[in-house]
Tab-separated table of C-alpha atoms in Angstrom:
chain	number	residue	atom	x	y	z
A	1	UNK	CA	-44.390	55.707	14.646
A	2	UNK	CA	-41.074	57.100	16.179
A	3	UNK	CA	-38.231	56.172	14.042
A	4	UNK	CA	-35.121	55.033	16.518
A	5	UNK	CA	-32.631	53.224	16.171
A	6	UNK	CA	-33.909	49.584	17.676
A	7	UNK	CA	-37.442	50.599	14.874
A	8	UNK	CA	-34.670	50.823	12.193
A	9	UNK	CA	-32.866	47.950	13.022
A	10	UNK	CA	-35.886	45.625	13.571
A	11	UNK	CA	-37.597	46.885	9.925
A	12	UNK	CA	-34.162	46.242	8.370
A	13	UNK	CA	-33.956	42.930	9.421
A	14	UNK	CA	-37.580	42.080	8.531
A	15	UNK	CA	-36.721	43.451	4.882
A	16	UNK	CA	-34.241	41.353	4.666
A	17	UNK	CA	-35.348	38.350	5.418
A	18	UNK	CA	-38.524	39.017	3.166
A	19	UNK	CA	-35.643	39.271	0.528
A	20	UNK	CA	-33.995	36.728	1.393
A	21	UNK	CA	-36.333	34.289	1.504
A	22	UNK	CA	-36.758	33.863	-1.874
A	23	UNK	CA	-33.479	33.295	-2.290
A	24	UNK	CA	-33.932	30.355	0.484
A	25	UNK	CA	-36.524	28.816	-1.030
A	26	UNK	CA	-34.578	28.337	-4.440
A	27	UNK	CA	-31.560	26.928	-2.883
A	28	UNK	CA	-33.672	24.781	-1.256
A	29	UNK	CA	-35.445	24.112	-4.819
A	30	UNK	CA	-32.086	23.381	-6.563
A	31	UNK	CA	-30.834	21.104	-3.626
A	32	UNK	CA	-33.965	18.826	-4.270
A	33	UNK	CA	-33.215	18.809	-7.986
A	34	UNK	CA	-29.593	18.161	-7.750
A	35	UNK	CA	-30.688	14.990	-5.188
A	36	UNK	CA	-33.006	13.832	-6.952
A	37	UNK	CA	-30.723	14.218	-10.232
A	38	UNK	CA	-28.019	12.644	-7.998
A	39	UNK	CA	-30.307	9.526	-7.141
A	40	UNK	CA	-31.506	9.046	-10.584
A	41	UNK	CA	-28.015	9.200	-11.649
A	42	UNK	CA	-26.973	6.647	-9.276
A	43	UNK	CA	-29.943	3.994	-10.309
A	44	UNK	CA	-29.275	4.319	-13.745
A	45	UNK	CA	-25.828	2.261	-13.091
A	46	UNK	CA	-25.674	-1.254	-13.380
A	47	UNK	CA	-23.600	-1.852	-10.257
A	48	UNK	CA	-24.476	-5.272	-10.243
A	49	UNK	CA	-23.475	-5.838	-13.780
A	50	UNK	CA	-20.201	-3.840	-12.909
A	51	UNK	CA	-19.082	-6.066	-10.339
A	52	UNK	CA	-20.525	-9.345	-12.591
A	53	UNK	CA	-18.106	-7.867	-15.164
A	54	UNK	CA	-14.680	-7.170	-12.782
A	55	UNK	CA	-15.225	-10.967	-11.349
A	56	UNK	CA	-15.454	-12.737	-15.289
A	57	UNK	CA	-11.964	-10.610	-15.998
A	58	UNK	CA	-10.236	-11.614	-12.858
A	59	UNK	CA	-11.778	-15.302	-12.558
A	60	UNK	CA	-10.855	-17.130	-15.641
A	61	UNK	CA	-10.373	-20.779	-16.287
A	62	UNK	CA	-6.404	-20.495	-15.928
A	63	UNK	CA	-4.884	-22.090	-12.751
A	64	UNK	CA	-2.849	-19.908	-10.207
A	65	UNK	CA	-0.253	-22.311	-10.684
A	66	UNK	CA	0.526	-23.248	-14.549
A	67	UNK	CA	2.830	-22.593	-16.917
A	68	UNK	CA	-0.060	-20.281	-18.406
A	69	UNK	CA	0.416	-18.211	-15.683
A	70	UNK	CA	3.805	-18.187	-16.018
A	71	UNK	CA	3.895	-16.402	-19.483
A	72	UNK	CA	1.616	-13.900	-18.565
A	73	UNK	CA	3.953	-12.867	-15.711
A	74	UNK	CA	6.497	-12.167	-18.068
A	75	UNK	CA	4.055	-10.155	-20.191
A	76	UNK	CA	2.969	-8.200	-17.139
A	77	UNK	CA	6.986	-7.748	-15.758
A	78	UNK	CA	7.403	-5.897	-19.259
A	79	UNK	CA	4.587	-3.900	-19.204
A	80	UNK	CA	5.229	-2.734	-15.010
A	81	UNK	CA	9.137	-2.426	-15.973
A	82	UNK	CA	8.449	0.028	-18.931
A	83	UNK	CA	5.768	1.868	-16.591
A	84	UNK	CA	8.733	2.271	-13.776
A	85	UNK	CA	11.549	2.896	-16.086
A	86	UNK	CA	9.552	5.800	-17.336
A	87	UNK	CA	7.609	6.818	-14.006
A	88	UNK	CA	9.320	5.702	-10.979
A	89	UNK	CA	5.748	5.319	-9.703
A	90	UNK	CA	2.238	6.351	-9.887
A	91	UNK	CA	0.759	9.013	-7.529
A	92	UNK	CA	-0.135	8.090	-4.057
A	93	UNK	CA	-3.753	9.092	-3.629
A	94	UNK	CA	-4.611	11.940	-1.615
A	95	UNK	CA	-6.785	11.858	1.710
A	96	UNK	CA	-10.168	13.097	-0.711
A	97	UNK	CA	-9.780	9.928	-2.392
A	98	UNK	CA	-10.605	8.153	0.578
A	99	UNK	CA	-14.337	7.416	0.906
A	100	UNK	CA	-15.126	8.509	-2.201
A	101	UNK	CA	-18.278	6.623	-3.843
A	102	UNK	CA	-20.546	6.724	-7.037
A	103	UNK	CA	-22.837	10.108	-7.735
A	104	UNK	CA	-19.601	11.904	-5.801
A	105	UNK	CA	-18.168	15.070	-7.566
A	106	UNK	CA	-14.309	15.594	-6.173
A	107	UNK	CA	-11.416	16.572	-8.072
A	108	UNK	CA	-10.199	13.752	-6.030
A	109	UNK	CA	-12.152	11.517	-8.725
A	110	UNK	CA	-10.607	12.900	-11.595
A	111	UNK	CA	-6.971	11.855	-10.252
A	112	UNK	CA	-8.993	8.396	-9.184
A	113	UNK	CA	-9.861	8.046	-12.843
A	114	UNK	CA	-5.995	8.677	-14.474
A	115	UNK	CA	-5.007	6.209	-11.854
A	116	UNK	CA	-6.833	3.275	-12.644
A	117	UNK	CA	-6.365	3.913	-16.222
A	118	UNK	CA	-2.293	3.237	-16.243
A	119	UNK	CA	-3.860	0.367	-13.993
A	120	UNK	CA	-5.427	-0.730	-16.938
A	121	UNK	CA	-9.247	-1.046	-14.929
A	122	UNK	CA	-10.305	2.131	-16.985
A	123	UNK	CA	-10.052	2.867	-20.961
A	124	UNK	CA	-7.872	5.678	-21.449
A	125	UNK	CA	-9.063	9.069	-22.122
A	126	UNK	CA	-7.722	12.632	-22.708
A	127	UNK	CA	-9.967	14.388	-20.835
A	128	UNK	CA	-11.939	13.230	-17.682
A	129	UNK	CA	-14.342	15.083	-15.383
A	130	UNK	CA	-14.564	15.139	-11.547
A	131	UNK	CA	-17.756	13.102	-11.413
A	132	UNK	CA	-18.005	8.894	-9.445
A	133	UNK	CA	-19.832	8.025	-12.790
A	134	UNK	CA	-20.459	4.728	-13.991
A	135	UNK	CA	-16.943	4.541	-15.736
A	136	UNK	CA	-15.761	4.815	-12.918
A	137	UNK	CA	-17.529	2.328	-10.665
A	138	UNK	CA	-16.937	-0.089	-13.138
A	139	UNK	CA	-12.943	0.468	-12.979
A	140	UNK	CA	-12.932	0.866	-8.815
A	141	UNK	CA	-14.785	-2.659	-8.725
A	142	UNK	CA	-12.232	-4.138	-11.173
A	143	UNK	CA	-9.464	-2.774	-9.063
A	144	UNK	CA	-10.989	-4.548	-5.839
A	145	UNK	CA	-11.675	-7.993	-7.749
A	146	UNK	CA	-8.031	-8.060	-8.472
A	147	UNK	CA	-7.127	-6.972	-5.362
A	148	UNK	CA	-8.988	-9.502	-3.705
A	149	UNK	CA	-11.182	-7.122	-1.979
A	150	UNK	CA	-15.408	-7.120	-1.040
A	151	UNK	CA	-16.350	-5.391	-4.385
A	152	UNK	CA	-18.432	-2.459	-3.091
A	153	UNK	CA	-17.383	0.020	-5.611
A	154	UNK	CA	-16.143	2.651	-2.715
A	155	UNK	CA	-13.158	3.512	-1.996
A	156	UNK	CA	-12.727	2.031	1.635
A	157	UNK	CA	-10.210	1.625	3.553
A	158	UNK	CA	-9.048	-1.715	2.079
A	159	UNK	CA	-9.230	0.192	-1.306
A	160	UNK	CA	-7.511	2.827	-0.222
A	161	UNK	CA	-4.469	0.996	0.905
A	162	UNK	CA	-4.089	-1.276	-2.145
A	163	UNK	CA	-4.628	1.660	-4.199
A	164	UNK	CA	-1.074	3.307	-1.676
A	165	UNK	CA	1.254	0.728	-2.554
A	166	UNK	CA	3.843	1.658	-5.193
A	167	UNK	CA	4.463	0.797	-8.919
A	168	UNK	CA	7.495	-0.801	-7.566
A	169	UNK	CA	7.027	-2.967	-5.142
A	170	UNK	CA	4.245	-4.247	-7.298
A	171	UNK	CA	6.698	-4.919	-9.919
A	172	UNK	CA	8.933	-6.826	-7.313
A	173	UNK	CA	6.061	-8.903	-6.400
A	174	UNK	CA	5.235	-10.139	-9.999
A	175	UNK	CA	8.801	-10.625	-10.296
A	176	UNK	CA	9.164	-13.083	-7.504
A	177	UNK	CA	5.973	-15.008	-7.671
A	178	UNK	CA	6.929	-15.330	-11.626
A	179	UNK	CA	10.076	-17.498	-10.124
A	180	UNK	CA	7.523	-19.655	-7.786
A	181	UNK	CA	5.415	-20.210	-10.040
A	182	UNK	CA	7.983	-21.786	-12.638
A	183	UNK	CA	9.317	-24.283	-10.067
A	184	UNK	CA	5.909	-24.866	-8.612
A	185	UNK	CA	4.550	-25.819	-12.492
A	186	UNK	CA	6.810	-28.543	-13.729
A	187	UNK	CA	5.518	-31.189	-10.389
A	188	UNK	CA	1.919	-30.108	-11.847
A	189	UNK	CA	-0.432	-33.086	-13.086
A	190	UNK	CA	-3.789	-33.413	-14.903
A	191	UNK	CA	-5.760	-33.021	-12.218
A	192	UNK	CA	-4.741	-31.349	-9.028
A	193	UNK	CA	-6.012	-29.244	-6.175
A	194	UNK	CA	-4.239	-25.384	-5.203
A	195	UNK	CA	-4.743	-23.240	-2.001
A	196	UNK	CA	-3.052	-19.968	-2.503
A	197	UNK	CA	-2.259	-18.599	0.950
A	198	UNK	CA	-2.372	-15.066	0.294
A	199	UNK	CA	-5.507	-15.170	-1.738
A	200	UNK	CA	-7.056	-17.493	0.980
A	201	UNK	CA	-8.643	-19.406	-2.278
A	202	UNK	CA	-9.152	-23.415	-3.173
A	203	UNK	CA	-8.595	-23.646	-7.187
A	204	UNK	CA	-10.072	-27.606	-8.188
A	205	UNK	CA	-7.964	-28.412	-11.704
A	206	UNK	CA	-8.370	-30.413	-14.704
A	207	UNK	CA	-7.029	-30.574	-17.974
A	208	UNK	CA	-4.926	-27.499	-17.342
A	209	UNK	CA	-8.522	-25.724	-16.205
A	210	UNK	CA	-10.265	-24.612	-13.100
A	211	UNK	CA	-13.151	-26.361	-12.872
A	212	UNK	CA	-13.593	-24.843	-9.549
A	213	UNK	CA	-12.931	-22.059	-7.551
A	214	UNK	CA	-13.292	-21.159	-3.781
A	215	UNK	CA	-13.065	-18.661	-0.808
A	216	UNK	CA	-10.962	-20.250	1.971
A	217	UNK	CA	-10.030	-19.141	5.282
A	218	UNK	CA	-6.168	-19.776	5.978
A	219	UNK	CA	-3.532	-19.913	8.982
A	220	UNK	CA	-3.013	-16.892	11.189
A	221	UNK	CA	0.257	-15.218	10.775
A	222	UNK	CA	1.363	-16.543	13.747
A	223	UNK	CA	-0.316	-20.066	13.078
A	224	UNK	CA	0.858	-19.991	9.138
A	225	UNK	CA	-0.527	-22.538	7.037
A	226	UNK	CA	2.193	-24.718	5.430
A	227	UNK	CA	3.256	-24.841	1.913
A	228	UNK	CA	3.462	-28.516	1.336
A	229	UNK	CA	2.837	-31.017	-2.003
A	230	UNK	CA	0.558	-33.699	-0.497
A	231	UNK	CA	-2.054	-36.181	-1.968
A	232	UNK	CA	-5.292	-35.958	-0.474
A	233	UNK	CA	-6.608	-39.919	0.059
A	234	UNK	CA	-9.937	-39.285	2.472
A	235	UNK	CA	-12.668	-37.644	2.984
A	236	UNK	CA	-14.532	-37.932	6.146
A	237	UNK	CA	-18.385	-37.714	6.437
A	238	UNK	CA	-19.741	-35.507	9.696
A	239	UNK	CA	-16.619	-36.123	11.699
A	240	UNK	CA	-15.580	-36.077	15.154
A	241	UNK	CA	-12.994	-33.202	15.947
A	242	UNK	CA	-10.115	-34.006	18.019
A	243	UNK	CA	-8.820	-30.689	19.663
A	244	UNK	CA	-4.634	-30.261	19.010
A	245	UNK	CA	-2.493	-29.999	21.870
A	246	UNK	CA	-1.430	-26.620	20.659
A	247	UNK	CA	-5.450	-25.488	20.547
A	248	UNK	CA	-6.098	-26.680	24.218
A	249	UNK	CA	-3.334	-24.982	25.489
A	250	UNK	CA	-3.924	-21.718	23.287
A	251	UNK	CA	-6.941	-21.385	23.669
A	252	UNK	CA	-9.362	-24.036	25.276
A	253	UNK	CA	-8.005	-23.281	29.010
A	254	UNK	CA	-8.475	-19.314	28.656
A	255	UNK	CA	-11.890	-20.585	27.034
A	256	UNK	CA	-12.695	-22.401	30.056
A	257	UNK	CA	-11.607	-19.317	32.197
A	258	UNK	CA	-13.412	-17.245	30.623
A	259	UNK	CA	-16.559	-19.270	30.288
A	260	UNK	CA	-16.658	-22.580	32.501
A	261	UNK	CA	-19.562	-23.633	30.468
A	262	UNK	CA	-17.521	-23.541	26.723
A	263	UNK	CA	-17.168	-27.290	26.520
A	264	UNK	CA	-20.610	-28.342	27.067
A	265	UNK	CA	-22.228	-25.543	24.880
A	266	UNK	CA	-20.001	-27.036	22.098
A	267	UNK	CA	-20.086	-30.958	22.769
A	268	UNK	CA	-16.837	-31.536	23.647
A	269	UNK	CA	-15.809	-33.917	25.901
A	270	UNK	CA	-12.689	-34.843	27.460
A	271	UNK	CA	-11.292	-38.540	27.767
A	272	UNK	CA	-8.377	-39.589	29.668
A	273	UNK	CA	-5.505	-41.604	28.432
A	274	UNK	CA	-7.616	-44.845	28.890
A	275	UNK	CA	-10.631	-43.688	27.439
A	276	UNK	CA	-12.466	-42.664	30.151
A	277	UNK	CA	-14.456	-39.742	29.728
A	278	UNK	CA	-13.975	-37.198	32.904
A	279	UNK	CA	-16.081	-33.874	33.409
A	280	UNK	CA	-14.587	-30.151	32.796
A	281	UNK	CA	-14.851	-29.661	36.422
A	282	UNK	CA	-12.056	-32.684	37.366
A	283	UNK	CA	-9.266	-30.483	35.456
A	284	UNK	CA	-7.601	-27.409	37.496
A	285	UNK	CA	-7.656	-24.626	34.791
A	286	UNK	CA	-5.356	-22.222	36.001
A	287	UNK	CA	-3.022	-24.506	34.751
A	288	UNK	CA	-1.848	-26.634	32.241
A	289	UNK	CA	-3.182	-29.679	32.800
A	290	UNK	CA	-5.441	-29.697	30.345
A	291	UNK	CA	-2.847	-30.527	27.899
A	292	UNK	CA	-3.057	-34.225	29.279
A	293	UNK	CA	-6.076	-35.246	28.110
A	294	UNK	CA	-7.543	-35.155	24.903
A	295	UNK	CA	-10.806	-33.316	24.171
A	296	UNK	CA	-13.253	-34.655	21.239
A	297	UNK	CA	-16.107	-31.996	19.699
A	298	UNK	CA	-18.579	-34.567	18.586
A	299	UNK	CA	-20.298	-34.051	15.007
A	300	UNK	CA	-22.706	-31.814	14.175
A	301	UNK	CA	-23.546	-28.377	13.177
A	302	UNK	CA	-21.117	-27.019	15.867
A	303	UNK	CA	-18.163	-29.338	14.935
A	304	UNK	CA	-15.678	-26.965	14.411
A	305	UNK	CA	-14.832	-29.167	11.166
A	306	UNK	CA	-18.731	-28.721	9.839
A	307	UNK	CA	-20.120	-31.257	8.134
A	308	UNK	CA	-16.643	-32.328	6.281
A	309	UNK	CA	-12.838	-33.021	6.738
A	310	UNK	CA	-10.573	-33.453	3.603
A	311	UNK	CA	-7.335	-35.902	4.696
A	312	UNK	CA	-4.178	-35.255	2.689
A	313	UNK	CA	-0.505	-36.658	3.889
A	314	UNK	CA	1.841	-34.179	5.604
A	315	UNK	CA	3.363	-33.864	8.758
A	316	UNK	CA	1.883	-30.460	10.387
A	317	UNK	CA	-1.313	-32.063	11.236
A	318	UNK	CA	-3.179	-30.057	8.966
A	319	UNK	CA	-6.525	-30.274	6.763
A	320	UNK	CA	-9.447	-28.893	4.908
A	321	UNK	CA	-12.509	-28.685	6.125
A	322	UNK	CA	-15.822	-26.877	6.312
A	323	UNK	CA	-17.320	-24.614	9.022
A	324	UNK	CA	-20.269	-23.132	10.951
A	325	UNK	CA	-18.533	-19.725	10.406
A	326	UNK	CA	-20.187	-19.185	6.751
A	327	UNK	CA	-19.718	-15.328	7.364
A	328	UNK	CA	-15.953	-14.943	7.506
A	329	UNK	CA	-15.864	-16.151	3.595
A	330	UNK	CA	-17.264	-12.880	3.225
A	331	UNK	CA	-14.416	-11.034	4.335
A	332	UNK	CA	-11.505	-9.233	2.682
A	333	UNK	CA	-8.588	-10.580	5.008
A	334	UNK	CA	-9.267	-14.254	5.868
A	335	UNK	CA	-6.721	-15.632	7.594
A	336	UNK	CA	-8.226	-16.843	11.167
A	337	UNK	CA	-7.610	-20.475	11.239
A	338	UNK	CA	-4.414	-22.410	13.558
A	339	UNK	CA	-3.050	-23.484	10.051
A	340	UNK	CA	-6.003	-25.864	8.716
A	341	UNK	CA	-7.534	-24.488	5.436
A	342	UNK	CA	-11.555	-23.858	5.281
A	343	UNK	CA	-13.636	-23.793	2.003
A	344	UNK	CA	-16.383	-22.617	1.110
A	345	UNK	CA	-18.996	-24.209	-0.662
A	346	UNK	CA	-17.523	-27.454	0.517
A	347	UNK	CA	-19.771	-29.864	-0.860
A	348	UNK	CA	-18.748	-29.230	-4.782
A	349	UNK	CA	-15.434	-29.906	-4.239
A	350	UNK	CA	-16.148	-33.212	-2.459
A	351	UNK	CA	-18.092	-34.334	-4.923
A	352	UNK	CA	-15.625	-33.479	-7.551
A	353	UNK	CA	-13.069	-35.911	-5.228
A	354	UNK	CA	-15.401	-38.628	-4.685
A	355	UNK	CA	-15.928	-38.623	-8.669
A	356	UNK	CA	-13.932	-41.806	-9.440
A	357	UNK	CA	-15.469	-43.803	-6.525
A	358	UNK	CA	-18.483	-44.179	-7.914
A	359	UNK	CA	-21.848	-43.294	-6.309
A	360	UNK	CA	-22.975	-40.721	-8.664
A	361	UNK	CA	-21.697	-38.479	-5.901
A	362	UNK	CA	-23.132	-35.130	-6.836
A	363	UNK	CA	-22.839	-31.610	-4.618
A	364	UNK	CA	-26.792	-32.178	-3.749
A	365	UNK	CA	-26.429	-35.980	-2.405
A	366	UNK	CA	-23.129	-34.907	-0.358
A	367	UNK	CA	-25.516	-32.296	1.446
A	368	UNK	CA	-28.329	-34.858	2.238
A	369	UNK	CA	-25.918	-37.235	3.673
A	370	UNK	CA	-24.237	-34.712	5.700
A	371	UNK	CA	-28.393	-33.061	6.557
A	372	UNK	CA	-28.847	-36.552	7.274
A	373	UNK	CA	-26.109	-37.477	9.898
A	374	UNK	CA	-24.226	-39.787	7.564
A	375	UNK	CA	-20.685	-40.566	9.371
A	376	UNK	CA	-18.475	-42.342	7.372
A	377	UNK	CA	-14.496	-42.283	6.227
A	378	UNK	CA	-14.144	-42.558	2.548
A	379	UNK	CA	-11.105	-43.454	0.910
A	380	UNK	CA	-10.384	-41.653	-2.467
A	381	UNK	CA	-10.116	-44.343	-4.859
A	382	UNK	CA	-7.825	-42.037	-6.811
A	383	UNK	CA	-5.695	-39.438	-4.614
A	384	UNK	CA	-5.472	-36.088	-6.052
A	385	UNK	CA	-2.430	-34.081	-5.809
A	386	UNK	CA	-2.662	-30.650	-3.517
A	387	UNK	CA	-0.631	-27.792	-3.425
A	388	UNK	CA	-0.495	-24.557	-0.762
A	389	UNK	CA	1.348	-22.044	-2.262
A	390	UNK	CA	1.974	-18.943	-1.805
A	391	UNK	CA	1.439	-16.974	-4.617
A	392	UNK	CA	0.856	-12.863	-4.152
A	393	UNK	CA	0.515	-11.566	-7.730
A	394	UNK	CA	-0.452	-13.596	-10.774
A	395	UNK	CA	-1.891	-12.471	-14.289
A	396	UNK	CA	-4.380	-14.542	-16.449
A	397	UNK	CA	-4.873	-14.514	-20.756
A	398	UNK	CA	-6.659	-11.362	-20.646
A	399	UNK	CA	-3.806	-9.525	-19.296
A	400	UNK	CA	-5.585	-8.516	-15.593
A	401	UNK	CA	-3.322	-8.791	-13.176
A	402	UNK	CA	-3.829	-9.453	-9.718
A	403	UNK	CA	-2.338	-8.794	-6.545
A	404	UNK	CA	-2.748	-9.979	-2.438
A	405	UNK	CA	-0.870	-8.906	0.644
A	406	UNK	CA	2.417	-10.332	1.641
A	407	UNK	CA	0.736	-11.733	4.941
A	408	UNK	CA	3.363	-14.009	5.835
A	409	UNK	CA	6.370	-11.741	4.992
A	410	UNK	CA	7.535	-13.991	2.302
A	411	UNK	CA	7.953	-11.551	0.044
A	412	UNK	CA	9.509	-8.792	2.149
A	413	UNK	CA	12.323	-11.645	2.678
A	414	UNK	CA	12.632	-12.386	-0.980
A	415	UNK	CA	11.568	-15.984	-0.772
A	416	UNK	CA	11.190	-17.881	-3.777
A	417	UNK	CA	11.972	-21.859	-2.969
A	418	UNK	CA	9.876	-23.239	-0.175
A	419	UNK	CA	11.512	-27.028	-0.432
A	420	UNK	CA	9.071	-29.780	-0.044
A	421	UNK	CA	6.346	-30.177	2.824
């Protein structure tokens, strides 16, 4: 065979790849070793029991709102002051940090790590590696339960941003909620019922203990919920919804606009000012008109109130109730409502209410009467004290600390007294 320059190049090439391929098939060996290393790694954690752990450290039996609370604000003030006196601030974290998860190896997970120790959601060590171990899922689940965030154990974007905010304005924030809370405390009885705004959360107290504790949904910021003192004295069984003025013309005419059909796919029907129902197609909606009338959702599993209403006194025209929308008690940020207050799980905390009226009310009879159509307006024989609050950092007996966003601005205006409701 002639030897040119195109037989050179071609045997050279085939040479090498013989060589090579070797080489290739090793890499490829070591990749399937390190994956399956990688997976074995990540099964061996208890993420389950990591996240079971964060919530029993963040969700202890002391109220938002107590004087318990109080004195470990002060504790925690001491500790952030000392940390900012000698720091200024913790390090920002860096754009690697962001998506980071378990089985991960990223320098970015080594900084992770010396953050969430001066956090406190990590022991302290002298030396730490770059590896999304187990010591670390366990902190960056901790750091989302007191955050008030879905506890995932990656660092999301929700993580990510809580994790951005500086040693400082944290320390503000404990420093003016420490003020609400001691004015809030002394009007406190035995038994009482908080919503904390920014945590969107339903606390159920007695004897200085929650007895319950639930996910809420809360007022938009531009429909805020109120921060009131109120008694609640009814609760009403499958209820009929009437629609607020403020509703219909927000929303129920672009509703109609958009979807002519709304009002009968939800059972609402509109009545006149004598009482006489009229159909959706009798009211021009390219105007305001609707705002004369007032529209009724009848009950049922679409009543925008669910199964339940809770009455308490005030003057906004607000409430809690339950709601076909289980799913947005699921979410990080719940603040969707036109000021009323949703709660999940609904049914303990009625029975809890109910308790002195006799009955033998119990969360699993409440259900059946509401599966089985019961309508009916029960009077609290004893009317328990509520409180929404607002309340963005707070710190329980274990010394966790916890922090929400200042969604009504409250805090960026220095707001400590919120007078009576």
């Amino acid at each position: 065979m002639r030897l040119n320059r195109r037989n050179l190049l071609t045997s050279m090439a085939a040479l090498s790849a013989g060589l090579a391929m070797p080489a290739i098939v090793r890499a490829e060996e070591d990749n399937f070793w390190d994956s399956l290393n990688k997976e074995k790694r990540i099964k061996s954690v208890d993420q389950e029991g990591n996240t079971a752990t964060a919530k029993s450290l963040v969700d202890t039996i002391e109220p938002i709102l107590s004087y318990d609370t109080s004195y470990n604000l002060q504790l925690a003030i001491q500790n952030y002051e000392a940390f900012v006196a000698a720091n200024g601030s913790w390090e920002a974290p860096t754009r690697e940090t962001f998506g980071l998860k378990l089985g991960e190896s990223r320098r970015a997970a080594a900084l992770l790590k010396r953050r969430l120790m001066i956090n406190g959601d990590m022991p302290l060590e002298k030396r730490v590696n770059d590896e999304f171990d187990a010591g670390l899922d366990a902190a960056v689940r901790l750091f989302q339960a007191r955050h008030g965030l879905v506890i995932n154990g990656a660092v999301d974007e929700a993580t990510f941003y809580a994790l951005s905010v500086p040693a400082d304005y944290r320390l503000n924030q404990l420093r003016l909620n420490a003020q609400r809370i001691e004015q809030w405390a002394s009007a406190l009885s035995d038994r009482y019922v908080v919503v904390n705004i920014p945590a969107a959360m339903v606390e159920a107290v007695e004897g200085a203990q929650v007895v319950q504790r639930h996910n809420s949904v809360v007022g938009k910021v531009d429909r805020a919920t109120p921060i009131l003192n109120s008694k609640i004295f009814q609760v009403k069984f499958n209820p009929y919804w009437t629609v607020p003025k403020s509703i219909i013309e927000k929303d129920m005419i672009k509703y109609m606009n958009e979807d002519p059909e709304y009002l009968t796919k939800f059972r609402i029907r509109i009545f006149d000012g004598k009482g006489n129902e009229i159909p959706p197609t009798a009211i021009n909606w390219q105007t305001t008109e609707a705002v004369k009338y007032t529209f009724r959702q009848d009950p049922g599993g679409e009543n925008s109130m669910g199964h339940c209403k809770i009455d308490f006194y005030n003057k906004y025209d607000v409430y809690m109730h339950d709601t076909p929308q289980k799913a947005l008690f699921g979410e990080n940020a719940r603040f969707h409502s036109s000021g009323c207050m949703r709660c999940e799980n609904i049914e303990e905390l009625v029975a809890w209410l109910l308790r002195d009226n006799g009955g033998g009310w119990t969360p699993e009879s409440v259900m059946a009467a509401w599966e089985q159509g019961m309508r009916e307006d029960i009077k609290l024989d004893v009317q328990i004290p509520i409180h929404t609050t607002y309340i963005t950092a707070w710190a329980n007996r274990q010394g966790t600390v916890s922090f929400r966003d200042d969604v009504y601005q409250f805090d960026a205006q220095g707001i400590v007294s919120f007078g009576e409701g």
